[in-house]
JSON list of C-alpha atoms in Angstrom, two decimals:
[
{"chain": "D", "resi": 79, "resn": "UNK", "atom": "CA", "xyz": [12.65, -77.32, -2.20]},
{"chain": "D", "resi": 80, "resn": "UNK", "atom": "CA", "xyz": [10.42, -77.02, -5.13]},
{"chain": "D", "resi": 81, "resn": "UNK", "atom": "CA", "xyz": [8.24, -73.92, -4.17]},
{"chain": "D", "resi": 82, "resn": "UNK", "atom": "CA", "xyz": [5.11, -75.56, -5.16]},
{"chain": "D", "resi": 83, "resn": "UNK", "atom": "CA", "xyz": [6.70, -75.33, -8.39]},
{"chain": "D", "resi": 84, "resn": "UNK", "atom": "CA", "xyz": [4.17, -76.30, -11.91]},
{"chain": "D", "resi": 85, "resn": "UNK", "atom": "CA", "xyz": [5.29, -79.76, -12.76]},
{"chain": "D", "resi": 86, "resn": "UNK", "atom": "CA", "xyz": [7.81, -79.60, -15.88]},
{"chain": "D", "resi": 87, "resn": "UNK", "atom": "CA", "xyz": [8.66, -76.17, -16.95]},
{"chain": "D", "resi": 88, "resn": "UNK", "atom": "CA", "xyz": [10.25, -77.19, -19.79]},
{"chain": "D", "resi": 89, "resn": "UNK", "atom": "CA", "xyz": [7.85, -80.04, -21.08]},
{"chain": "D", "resi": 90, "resn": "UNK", "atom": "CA", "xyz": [4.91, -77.98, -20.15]},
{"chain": "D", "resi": 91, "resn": "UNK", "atom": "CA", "xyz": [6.56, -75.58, -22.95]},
{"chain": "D", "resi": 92, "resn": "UNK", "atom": "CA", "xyz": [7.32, -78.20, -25.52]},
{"chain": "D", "resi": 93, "resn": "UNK", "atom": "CA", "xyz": [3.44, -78.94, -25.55]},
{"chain": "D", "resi": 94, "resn": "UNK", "atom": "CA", "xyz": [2.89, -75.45, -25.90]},
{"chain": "D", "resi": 95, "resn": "UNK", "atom": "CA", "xyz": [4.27, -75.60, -28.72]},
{"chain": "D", "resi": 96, "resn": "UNK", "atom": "CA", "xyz": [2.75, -78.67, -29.71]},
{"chain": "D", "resi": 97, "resn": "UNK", "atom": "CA", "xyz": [-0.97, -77.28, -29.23]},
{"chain": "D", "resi": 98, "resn": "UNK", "atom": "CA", "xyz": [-0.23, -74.15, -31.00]},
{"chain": "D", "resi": 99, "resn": "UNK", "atom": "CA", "xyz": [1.82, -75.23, -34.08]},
{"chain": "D", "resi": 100, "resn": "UNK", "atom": "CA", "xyz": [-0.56, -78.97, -34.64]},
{"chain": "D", "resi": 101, "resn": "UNK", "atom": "CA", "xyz": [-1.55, -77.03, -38.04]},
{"chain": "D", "resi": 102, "resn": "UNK", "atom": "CA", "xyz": [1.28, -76.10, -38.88]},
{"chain": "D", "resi": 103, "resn": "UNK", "atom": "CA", "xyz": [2.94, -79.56, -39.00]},
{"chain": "D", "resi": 104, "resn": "UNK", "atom": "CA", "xyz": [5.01, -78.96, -36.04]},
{"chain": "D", "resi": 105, "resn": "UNK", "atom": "CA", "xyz": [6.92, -81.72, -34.44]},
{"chain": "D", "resi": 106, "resn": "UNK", "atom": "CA", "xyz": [8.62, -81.74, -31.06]},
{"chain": "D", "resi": 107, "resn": "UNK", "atom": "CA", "xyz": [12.16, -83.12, -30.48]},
{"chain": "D", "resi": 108, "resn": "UNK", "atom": "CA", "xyz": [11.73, -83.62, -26.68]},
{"chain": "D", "resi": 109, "resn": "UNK", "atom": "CA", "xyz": [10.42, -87.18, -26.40]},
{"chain": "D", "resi": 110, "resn": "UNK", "atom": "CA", "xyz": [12.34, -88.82, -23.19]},
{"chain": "D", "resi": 111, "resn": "UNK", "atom": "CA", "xyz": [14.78, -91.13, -24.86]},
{"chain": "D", "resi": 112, "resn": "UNK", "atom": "CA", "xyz": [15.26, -94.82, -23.53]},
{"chain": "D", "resi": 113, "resn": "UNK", "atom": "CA", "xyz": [16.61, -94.69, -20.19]},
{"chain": "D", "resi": 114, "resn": "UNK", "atom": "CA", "xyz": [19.25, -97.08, -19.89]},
{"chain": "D", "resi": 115, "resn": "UNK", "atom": "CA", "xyz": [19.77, -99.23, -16.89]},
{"chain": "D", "resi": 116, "resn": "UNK", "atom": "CA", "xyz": [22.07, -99.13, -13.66]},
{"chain": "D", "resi": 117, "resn": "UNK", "atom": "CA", "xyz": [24.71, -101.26, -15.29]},
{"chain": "D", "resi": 118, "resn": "UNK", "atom": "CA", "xyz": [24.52, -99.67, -18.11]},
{"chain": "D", "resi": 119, "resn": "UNK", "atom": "CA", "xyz": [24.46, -95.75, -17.39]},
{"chain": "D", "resi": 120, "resn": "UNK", "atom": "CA", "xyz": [26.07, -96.35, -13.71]},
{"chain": "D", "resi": 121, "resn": "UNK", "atom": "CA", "xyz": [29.07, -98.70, -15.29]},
{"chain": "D", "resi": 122, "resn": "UNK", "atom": "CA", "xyz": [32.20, -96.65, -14.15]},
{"chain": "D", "resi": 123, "resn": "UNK", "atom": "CA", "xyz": [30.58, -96.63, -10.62]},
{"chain": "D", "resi": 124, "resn": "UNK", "atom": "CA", "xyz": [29.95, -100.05, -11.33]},
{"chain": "D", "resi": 125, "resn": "UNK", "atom": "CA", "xyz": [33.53, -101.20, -11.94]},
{"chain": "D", "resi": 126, "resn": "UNK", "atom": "CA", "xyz": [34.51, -99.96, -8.16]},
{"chain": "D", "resi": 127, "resn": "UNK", "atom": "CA", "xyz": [32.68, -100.20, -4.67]},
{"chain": "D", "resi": 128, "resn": "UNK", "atom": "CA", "xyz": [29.22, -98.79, -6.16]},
{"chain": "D", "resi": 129, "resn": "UNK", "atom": "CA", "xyz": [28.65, -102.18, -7.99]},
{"chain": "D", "resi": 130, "resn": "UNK", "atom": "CA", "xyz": [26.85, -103.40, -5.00]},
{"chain": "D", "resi": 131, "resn": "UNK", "atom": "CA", "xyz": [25.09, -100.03, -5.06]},
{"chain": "D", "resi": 132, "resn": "UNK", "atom": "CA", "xyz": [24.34, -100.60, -8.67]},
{"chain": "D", "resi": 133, "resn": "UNK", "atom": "CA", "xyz": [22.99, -104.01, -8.37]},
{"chain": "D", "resi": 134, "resn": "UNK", "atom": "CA", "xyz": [21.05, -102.94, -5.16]},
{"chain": "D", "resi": 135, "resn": "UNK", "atom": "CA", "xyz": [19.34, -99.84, -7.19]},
{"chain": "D", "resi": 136, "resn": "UNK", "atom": "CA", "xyz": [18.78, -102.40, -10.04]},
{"chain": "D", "resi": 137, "resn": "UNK", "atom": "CA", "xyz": [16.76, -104.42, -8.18]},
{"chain": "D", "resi": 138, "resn": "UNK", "atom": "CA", "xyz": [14.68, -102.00, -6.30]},
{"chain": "D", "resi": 139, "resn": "UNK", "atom": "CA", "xyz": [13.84, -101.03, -9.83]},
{"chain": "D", "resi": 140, "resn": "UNK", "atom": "CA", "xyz": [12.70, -104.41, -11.19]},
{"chain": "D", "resi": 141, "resn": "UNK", "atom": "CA", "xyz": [10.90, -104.64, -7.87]},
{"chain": "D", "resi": 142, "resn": "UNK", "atom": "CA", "xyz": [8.93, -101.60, -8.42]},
{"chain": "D", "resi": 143, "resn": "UNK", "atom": "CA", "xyz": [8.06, -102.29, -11.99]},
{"chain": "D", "resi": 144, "resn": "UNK", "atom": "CA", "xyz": [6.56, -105.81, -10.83]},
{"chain": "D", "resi": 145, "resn": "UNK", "atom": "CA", "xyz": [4.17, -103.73, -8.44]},
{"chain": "D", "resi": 146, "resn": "UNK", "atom": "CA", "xyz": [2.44, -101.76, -10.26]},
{"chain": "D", "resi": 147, "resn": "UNK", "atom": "CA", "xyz": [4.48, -98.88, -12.32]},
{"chain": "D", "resi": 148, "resn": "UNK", "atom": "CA", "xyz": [5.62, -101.03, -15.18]},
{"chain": "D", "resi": 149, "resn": "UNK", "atom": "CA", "xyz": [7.73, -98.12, -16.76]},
{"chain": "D", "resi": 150, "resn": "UNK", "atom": "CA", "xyz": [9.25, -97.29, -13.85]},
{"chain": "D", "resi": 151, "resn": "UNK", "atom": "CA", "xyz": [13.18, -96.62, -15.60]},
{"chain": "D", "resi": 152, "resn": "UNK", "atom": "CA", "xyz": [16.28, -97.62, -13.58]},
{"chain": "D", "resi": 153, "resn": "UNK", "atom": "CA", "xyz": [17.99, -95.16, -11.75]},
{"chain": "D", "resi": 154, "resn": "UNK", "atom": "CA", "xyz": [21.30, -94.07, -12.58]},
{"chain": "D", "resi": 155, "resn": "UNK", "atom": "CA", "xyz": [24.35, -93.97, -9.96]},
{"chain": "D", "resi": 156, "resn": "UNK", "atom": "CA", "xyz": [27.07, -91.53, -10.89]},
{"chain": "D", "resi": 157, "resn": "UNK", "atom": "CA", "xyz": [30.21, -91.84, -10.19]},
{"chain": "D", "resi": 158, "resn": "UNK", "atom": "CA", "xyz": [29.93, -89.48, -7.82]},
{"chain": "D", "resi": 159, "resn": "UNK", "atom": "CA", "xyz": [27.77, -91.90, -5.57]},
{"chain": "D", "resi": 160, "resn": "UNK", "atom": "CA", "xyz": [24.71, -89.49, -6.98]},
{"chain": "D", "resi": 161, "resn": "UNK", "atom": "CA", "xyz": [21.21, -91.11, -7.75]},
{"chain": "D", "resi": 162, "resn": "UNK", "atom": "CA", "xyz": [18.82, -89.71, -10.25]},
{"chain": "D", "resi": 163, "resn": "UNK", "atom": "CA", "xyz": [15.60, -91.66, -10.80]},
{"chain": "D", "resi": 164, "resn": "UNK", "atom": "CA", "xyz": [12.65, -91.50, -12.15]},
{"chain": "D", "resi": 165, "resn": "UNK", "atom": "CA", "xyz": [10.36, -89.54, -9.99]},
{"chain": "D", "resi": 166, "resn": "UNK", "atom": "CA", "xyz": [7.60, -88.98, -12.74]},
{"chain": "D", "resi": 167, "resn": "UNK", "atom": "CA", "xyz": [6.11, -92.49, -12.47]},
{"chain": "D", "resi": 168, "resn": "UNK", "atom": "CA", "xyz": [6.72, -91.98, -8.74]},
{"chain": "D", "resi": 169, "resn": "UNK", "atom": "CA", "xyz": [4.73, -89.11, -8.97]},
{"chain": "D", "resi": 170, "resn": "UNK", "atom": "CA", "xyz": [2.10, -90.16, -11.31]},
{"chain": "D", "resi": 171, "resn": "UNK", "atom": "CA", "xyz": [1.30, -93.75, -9.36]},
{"chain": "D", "resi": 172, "resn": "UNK", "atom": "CA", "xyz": [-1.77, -93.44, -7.01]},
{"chain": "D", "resi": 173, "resn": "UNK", "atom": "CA", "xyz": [-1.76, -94.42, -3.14]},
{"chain": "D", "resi": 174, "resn": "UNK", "atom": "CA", "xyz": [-2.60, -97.56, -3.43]},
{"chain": "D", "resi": 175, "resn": "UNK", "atom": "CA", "xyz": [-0.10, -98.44, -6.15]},
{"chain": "D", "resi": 176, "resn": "UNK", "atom": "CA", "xyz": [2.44, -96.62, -3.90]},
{"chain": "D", "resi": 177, "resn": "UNK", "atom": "CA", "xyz": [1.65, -98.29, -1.29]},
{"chain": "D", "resi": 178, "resn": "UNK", "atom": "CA", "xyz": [1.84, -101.86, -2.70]},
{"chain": "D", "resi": 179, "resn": "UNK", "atom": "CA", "xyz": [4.88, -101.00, -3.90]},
{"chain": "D", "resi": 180, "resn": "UNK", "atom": "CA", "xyz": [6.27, -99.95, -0.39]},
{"chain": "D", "resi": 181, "resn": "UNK", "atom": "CA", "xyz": [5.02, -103.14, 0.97]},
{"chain": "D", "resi": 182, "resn": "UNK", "atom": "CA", "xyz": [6.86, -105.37, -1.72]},
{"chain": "D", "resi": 183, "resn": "UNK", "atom": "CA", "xyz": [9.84, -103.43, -1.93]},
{"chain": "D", "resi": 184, "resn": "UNK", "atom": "CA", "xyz": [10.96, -101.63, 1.48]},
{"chain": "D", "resi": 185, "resn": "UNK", "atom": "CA", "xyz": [13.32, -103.76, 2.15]},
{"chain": "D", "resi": 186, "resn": "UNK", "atom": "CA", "xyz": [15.19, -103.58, -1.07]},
{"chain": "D", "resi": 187, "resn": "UNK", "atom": "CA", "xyz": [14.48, -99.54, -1.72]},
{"chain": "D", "resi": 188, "resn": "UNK", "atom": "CA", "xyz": [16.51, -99.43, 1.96]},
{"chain": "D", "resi": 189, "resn": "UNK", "atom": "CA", "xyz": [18.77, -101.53, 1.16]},
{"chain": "D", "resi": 190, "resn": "UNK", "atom": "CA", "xyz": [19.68, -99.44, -2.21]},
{"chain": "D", "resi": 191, "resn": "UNK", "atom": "CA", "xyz": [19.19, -96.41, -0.52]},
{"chain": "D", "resi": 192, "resn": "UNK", "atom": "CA", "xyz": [16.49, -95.05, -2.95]},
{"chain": "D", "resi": 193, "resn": "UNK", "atom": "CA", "xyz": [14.49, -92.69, -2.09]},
{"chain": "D", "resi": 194, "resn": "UNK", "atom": "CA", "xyz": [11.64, -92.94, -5.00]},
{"chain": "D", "resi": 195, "resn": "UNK", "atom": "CA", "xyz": [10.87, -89.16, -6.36]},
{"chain": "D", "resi": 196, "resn": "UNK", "atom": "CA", "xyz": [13.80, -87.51, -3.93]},
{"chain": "D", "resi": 197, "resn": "UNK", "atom": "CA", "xyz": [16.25, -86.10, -6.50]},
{"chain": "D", "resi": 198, "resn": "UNK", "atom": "CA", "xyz": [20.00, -84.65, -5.26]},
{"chain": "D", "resi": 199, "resn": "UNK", "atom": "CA", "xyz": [20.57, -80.87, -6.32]},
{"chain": "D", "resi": 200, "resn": "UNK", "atom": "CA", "xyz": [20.41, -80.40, -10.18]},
{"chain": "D", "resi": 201, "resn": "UNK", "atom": "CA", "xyz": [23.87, -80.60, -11.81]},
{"chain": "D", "resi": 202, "resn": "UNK", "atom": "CA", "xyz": [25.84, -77.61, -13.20]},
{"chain": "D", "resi": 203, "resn": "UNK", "atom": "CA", "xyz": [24.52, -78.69, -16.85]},
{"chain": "D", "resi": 204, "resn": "UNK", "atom": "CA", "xyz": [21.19, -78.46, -16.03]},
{"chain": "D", "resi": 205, "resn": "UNK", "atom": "CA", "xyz": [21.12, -75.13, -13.91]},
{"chain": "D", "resi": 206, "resn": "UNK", "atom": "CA", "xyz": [22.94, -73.27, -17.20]},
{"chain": "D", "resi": 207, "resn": "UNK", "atom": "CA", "xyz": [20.37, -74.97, -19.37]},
{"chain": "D", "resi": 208, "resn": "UNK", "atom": "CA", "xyz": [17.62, -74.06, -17.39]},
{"chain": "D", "resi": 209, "resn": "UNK", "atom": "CA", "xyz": [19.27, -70.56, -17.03]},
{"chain": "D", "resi": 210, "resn": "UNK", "atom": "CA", "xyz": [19.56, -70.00, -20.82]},
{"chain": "D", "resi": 211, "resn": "UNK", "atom": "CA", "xyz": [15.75, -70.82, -20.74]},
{"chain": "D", "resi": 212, "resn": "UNK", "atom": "CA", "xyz": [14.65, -68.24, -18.45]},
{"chain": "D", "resi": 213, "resn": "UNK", "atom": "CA", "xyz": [16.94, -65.86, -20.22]},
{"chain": "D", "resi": 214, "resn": "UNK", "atom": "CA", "xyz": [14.45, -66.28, -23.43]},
{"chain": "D", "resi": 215, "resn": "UNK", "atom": "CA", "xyz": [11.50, -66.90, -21.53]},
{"chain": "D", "resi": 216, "resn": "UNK", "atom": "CA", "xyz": [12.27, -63.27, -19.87]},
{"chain": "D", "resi": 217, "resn": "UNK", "atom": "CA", "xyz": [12.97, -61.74, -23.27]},
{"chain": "D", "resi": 218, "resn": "UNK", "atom": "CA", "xyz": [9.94, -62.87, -24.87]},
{"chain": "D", "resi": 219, "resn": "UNK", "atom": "CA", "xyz": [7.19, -61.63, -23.17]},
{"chain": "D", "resi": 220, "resn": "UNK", "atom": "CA", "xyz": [7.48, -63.14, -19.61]},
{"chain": "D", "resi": 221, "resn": "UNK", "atom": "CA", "xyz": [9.23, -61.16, -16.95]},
{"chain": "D", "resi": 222, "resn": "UNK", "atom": "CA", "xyz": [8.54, -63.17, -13.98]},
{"chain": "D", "resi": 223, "resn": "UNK", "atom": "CA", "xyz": [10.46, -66.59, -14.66]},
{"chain": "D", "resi": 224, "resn": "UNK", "atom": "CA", "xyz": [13.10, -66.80, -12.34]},
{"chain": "D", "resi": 225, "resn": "UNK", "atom": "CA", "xyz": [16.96, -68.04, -13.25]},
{"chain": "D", "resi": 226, "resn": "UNK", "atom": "CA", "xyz": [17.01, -72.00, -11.76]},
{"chain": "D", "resi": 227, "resn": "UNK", "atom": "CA", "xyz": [19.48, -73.24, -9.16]},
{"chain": "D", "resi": 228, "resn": "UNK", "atom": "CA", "xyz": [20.96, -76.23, -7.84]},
{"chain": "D", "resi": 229, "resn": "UNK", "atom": "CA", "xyz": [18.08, -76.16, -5.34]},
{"chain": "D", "resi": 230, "resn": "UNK", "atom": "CA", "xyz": [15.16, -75.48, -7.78]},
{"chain": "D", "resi": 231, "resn": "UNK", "atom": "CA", "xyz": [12.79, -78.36, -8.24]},
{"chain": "D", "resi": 232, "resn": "UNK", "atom": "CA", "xyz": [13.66, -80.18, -11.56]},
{"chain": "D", "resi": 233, "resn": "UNK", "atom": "CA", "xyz": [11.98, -83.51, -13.02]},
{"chain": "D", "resi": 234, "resn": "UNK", "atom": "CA", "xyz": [14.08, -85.90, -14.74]},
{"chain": "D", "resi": 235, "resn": "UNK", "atom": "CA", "xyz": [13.27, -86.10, -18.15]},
{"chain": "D", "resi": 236, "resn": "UNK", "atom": "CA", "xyz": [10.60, -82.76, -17.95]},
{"chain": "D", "resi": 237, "resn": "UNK", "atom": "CA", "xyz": [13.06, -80.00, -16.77]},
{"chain": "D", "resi": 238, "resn": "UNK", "atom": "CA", "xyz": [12.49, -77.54, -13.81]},
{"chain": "D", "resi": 239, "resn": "UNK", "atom": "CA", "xyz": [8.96, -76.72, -12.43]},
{"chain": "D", "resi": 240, "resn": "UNK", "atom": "CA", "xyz": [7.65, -73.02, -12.76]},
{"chain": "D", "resi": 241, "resn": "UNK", "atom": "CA", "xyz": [6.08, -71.60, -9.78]},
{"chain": "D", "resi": 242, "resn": "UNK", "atom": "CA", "xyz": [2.26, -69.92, -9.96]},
{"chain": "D", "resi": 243, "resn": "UNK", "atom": "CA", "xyz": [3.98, -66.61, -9.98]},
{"chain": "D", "resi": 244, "resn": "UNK", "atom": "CA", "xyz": [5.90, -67.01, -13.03]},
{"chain": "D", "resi": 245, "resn": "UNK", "atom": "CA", "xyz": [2.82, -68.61, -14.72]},
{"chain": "D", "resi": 246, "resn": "UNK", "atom": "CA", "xyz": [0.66, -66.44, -16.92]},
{"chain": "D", "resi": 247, "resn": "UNK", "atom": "CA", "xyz": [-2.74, -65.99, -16.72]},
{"chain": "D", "resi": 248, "resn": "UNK", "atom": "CA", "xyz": [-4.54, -68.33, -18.99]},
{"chain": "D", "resi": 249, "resn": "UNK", "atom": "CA", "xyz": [-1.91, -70.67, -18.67]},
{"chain": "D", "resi": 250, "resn": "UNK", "atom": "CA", "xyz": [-0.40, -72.47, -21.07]},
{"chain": "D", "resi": 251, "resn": "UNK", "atom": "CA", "xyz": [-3.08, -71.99, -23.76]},
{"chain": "D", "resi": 252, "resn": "UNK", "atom": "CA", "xyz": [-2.70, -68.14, -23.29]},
{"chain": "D", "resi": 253, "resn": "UNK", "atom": "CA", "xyz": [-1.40, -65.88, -26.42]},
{"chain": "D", "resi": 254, "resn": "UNK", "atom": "CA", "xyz": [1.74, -64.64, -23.73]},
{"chain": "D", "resi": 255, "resn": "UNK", "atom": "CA", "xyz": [2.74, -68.51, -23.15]},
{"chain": "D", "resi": 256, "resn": "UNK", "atom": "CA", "xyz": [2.43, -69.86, -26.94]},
{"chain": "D", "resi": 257, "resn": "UNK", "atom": "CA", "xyz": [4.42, -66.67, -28.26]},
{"chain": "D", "resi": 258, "resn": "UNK", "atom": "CA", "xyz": [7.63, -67.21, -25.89]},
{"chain": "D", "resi": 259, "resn": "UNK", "atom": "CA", "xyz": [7.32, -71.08, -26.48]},
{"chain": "D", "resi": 260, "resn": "UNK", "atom": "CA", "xyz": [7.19, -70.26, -29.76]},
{"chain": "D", "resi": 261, "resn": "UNK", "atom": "CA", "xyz": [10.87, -68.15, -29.68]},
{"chain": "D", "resi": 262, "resn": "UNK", "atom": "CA", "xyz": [12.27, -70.61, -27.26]},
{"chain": "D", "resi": 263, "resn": "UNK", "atom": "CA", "xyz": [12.20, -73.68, -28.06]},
{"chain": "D", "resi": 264, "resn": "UNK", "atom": "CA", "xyz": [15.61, -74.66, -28.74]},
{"chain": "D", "resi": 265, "resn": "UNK", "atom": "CA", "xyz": [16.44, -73.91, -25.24]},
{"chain": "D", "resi": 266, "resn": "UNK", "atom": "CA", "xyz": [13.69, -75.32, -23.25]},
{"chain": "D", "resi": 267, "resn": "UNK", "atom": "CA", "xyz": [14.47, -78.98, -25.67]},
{"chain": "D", "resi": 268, "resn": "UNK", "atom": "CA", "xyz": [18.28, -78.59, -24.34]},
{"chain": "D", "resi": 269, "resn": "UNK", "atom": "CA", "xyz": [16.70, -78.18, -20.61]},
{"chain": "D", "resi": 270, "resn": "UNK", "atom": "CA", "xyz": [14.51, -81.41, -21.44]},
{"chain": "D", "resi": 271, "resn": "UNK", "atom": "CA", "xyz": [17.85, -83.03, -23.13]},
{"chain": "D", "resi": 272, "resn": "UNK", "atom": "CA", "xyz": [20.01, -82.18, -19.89]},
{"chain": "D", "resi": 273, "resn": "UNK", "atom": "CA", "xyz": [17.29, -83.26, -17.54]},
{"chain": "D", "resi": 274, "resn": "UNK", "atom": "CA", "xyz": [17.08, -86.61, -18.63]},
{"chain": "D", "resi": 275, "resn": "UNK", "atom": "CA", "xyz": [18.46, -89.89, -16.56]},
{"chain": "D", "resi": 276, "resn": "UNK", "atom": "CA", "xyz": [21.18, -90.28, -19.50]},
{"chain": "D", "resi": 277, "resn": "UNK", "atom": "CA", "xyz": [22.11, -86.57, -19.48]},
{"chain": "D", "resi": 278, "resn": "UNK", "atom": "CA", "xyz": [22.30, -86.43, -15.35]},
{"chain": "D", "resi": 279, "resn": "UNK", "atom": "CA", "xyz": [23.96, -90.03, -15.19]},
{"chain": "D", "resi": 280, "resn": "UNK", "atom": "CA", "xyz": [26.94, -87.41, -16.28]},
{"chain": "D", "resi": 281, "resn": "UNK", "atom": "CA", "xyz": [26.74, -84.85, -13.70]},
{"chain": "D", "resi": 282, "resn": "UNK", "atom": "CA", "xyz": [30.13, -85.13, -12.32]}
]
C-alpha cells in the first residue's frame, strides 16, 4: 500500500524548511496538536452502538501507553465506524517494546479491533490536500511527485510518504528540495493539518 514510500512527505518538508530558513528566524506552524481522546474526538459515535467500540479503543490505548510508548495518542472512531491511530509511535517503538506491548495488550487490541499502525484509506480531505501539494511540489522544481490517493501511504499527523523516485538526489538538504519547500509551504502545513487524528476524526 505504501510503495516503500519516505516516511512523512509533508513533515519531511516542514523541516526542510526548518534547516534552511534557522537564520532567518523561521518558524514552522506544523507541530501535531494535542490529540484528543476516544470520548472526546469519537463522541457522536460514542452516543450510539460505537460507545462500546469507543471505550474498547480507549483502553487498548491506556494499555499501550503503560507498556512502553507513553505518548501513544488515542485513536479516534468516526462515525463512520473508521479508526485512525497513531501509527508513528507504533512505528517508532522497537521489537521488544512491541512485543511487550502485544503480550500485555492482545487481548484488549482484539477486542477493540485495533490494528496498531494499519490506517483505513485516507479521507477525501486529505487526498485534495495532499493533491494541492504535489501540484506545487511539481511546479517548483520537482517533476516526479506523484498526485496522492485514497490508497497512498499517509501518517497521521506527518502527511503522505514520498517514494525514492520522487526524492531528489541529495535529499532533503539538496538546493532542488529546500527551494520547492521553500514555495510550498502553505500547502504541505494544510496536508500536516488534514492528516492529523483531529482533522481525520472528521472524515465522513
Amino acid at each position: 500500500m505504501n510503495r516503500n514510500r519516505v516516511r512523512g512527505r509533508a513533515a519531511g518538508w516542514a523541516a526542510g524548511v526548518l534547516i534552511a530558513s534557522a537564520a532567518a528566524g523561521c518558524s514552522s506552524s506544523a507541530a501535531s496538536p494535542t490529540v484528543p481522546s476516544v470520548s472526546q474526538s469519537g463522541q457522536a459515535a460514542a452516543q450510539g452502538s460505537g460507545g462500546a467500540r469507543a471505550s474498547a479503543l480507549h483502553a487498548a490505548a491506556v494499555c499501550i501507553r503503560q507498556h512502553g510508548i507513553p505518548g501513544y495518542a488515542d485513536p479516534v472512531l468516526t462515525p463512520s465506524g473508521q479508526v485512525y491511530s497513531d501509527s508513528r509511535s507504533i512505528e517508532d517503538a522497537s521489537p521488544a517494546v512491541m512485543a511487550a506491548v502485544q503480550q500485555a495488550c492482545g487481548q484488549l487490541l482484539t477486542q477493540a479491533d485495533l490494528q496498531p499502525g494499519s490506517e483505513p484509506p485516507a479521507p477525501p480531505q486529505l487526498v485534495q490536500a495532499g493533491v494541492r501539494s504535489a501540484e506545487c511540489l511539481r511546479a517548483h522544481g520537482m517533476p516526479h511527485v506523484q498526485d496522492p490517493t485514497s490508497r497512498s501511504g499517509y501518517t497521521p499527523g506527518h502527511g503522505f510518504g514520498m517514494s525514492a523516485s520522487e526524492v531528489p538526489p541529495g535529499g532533503k538538504r539538496s538546493p532542488v528540495w529546500q527551494h520547492a519547500a521553500h514555495a510550498c509551504i502553505a500547502q504541505l502545513t494544510a496536508e500536516i493539518q488534514a492528516s492529523t487524528l483531529p482533522s481525520l476524526s472528521n472524515d465522513g
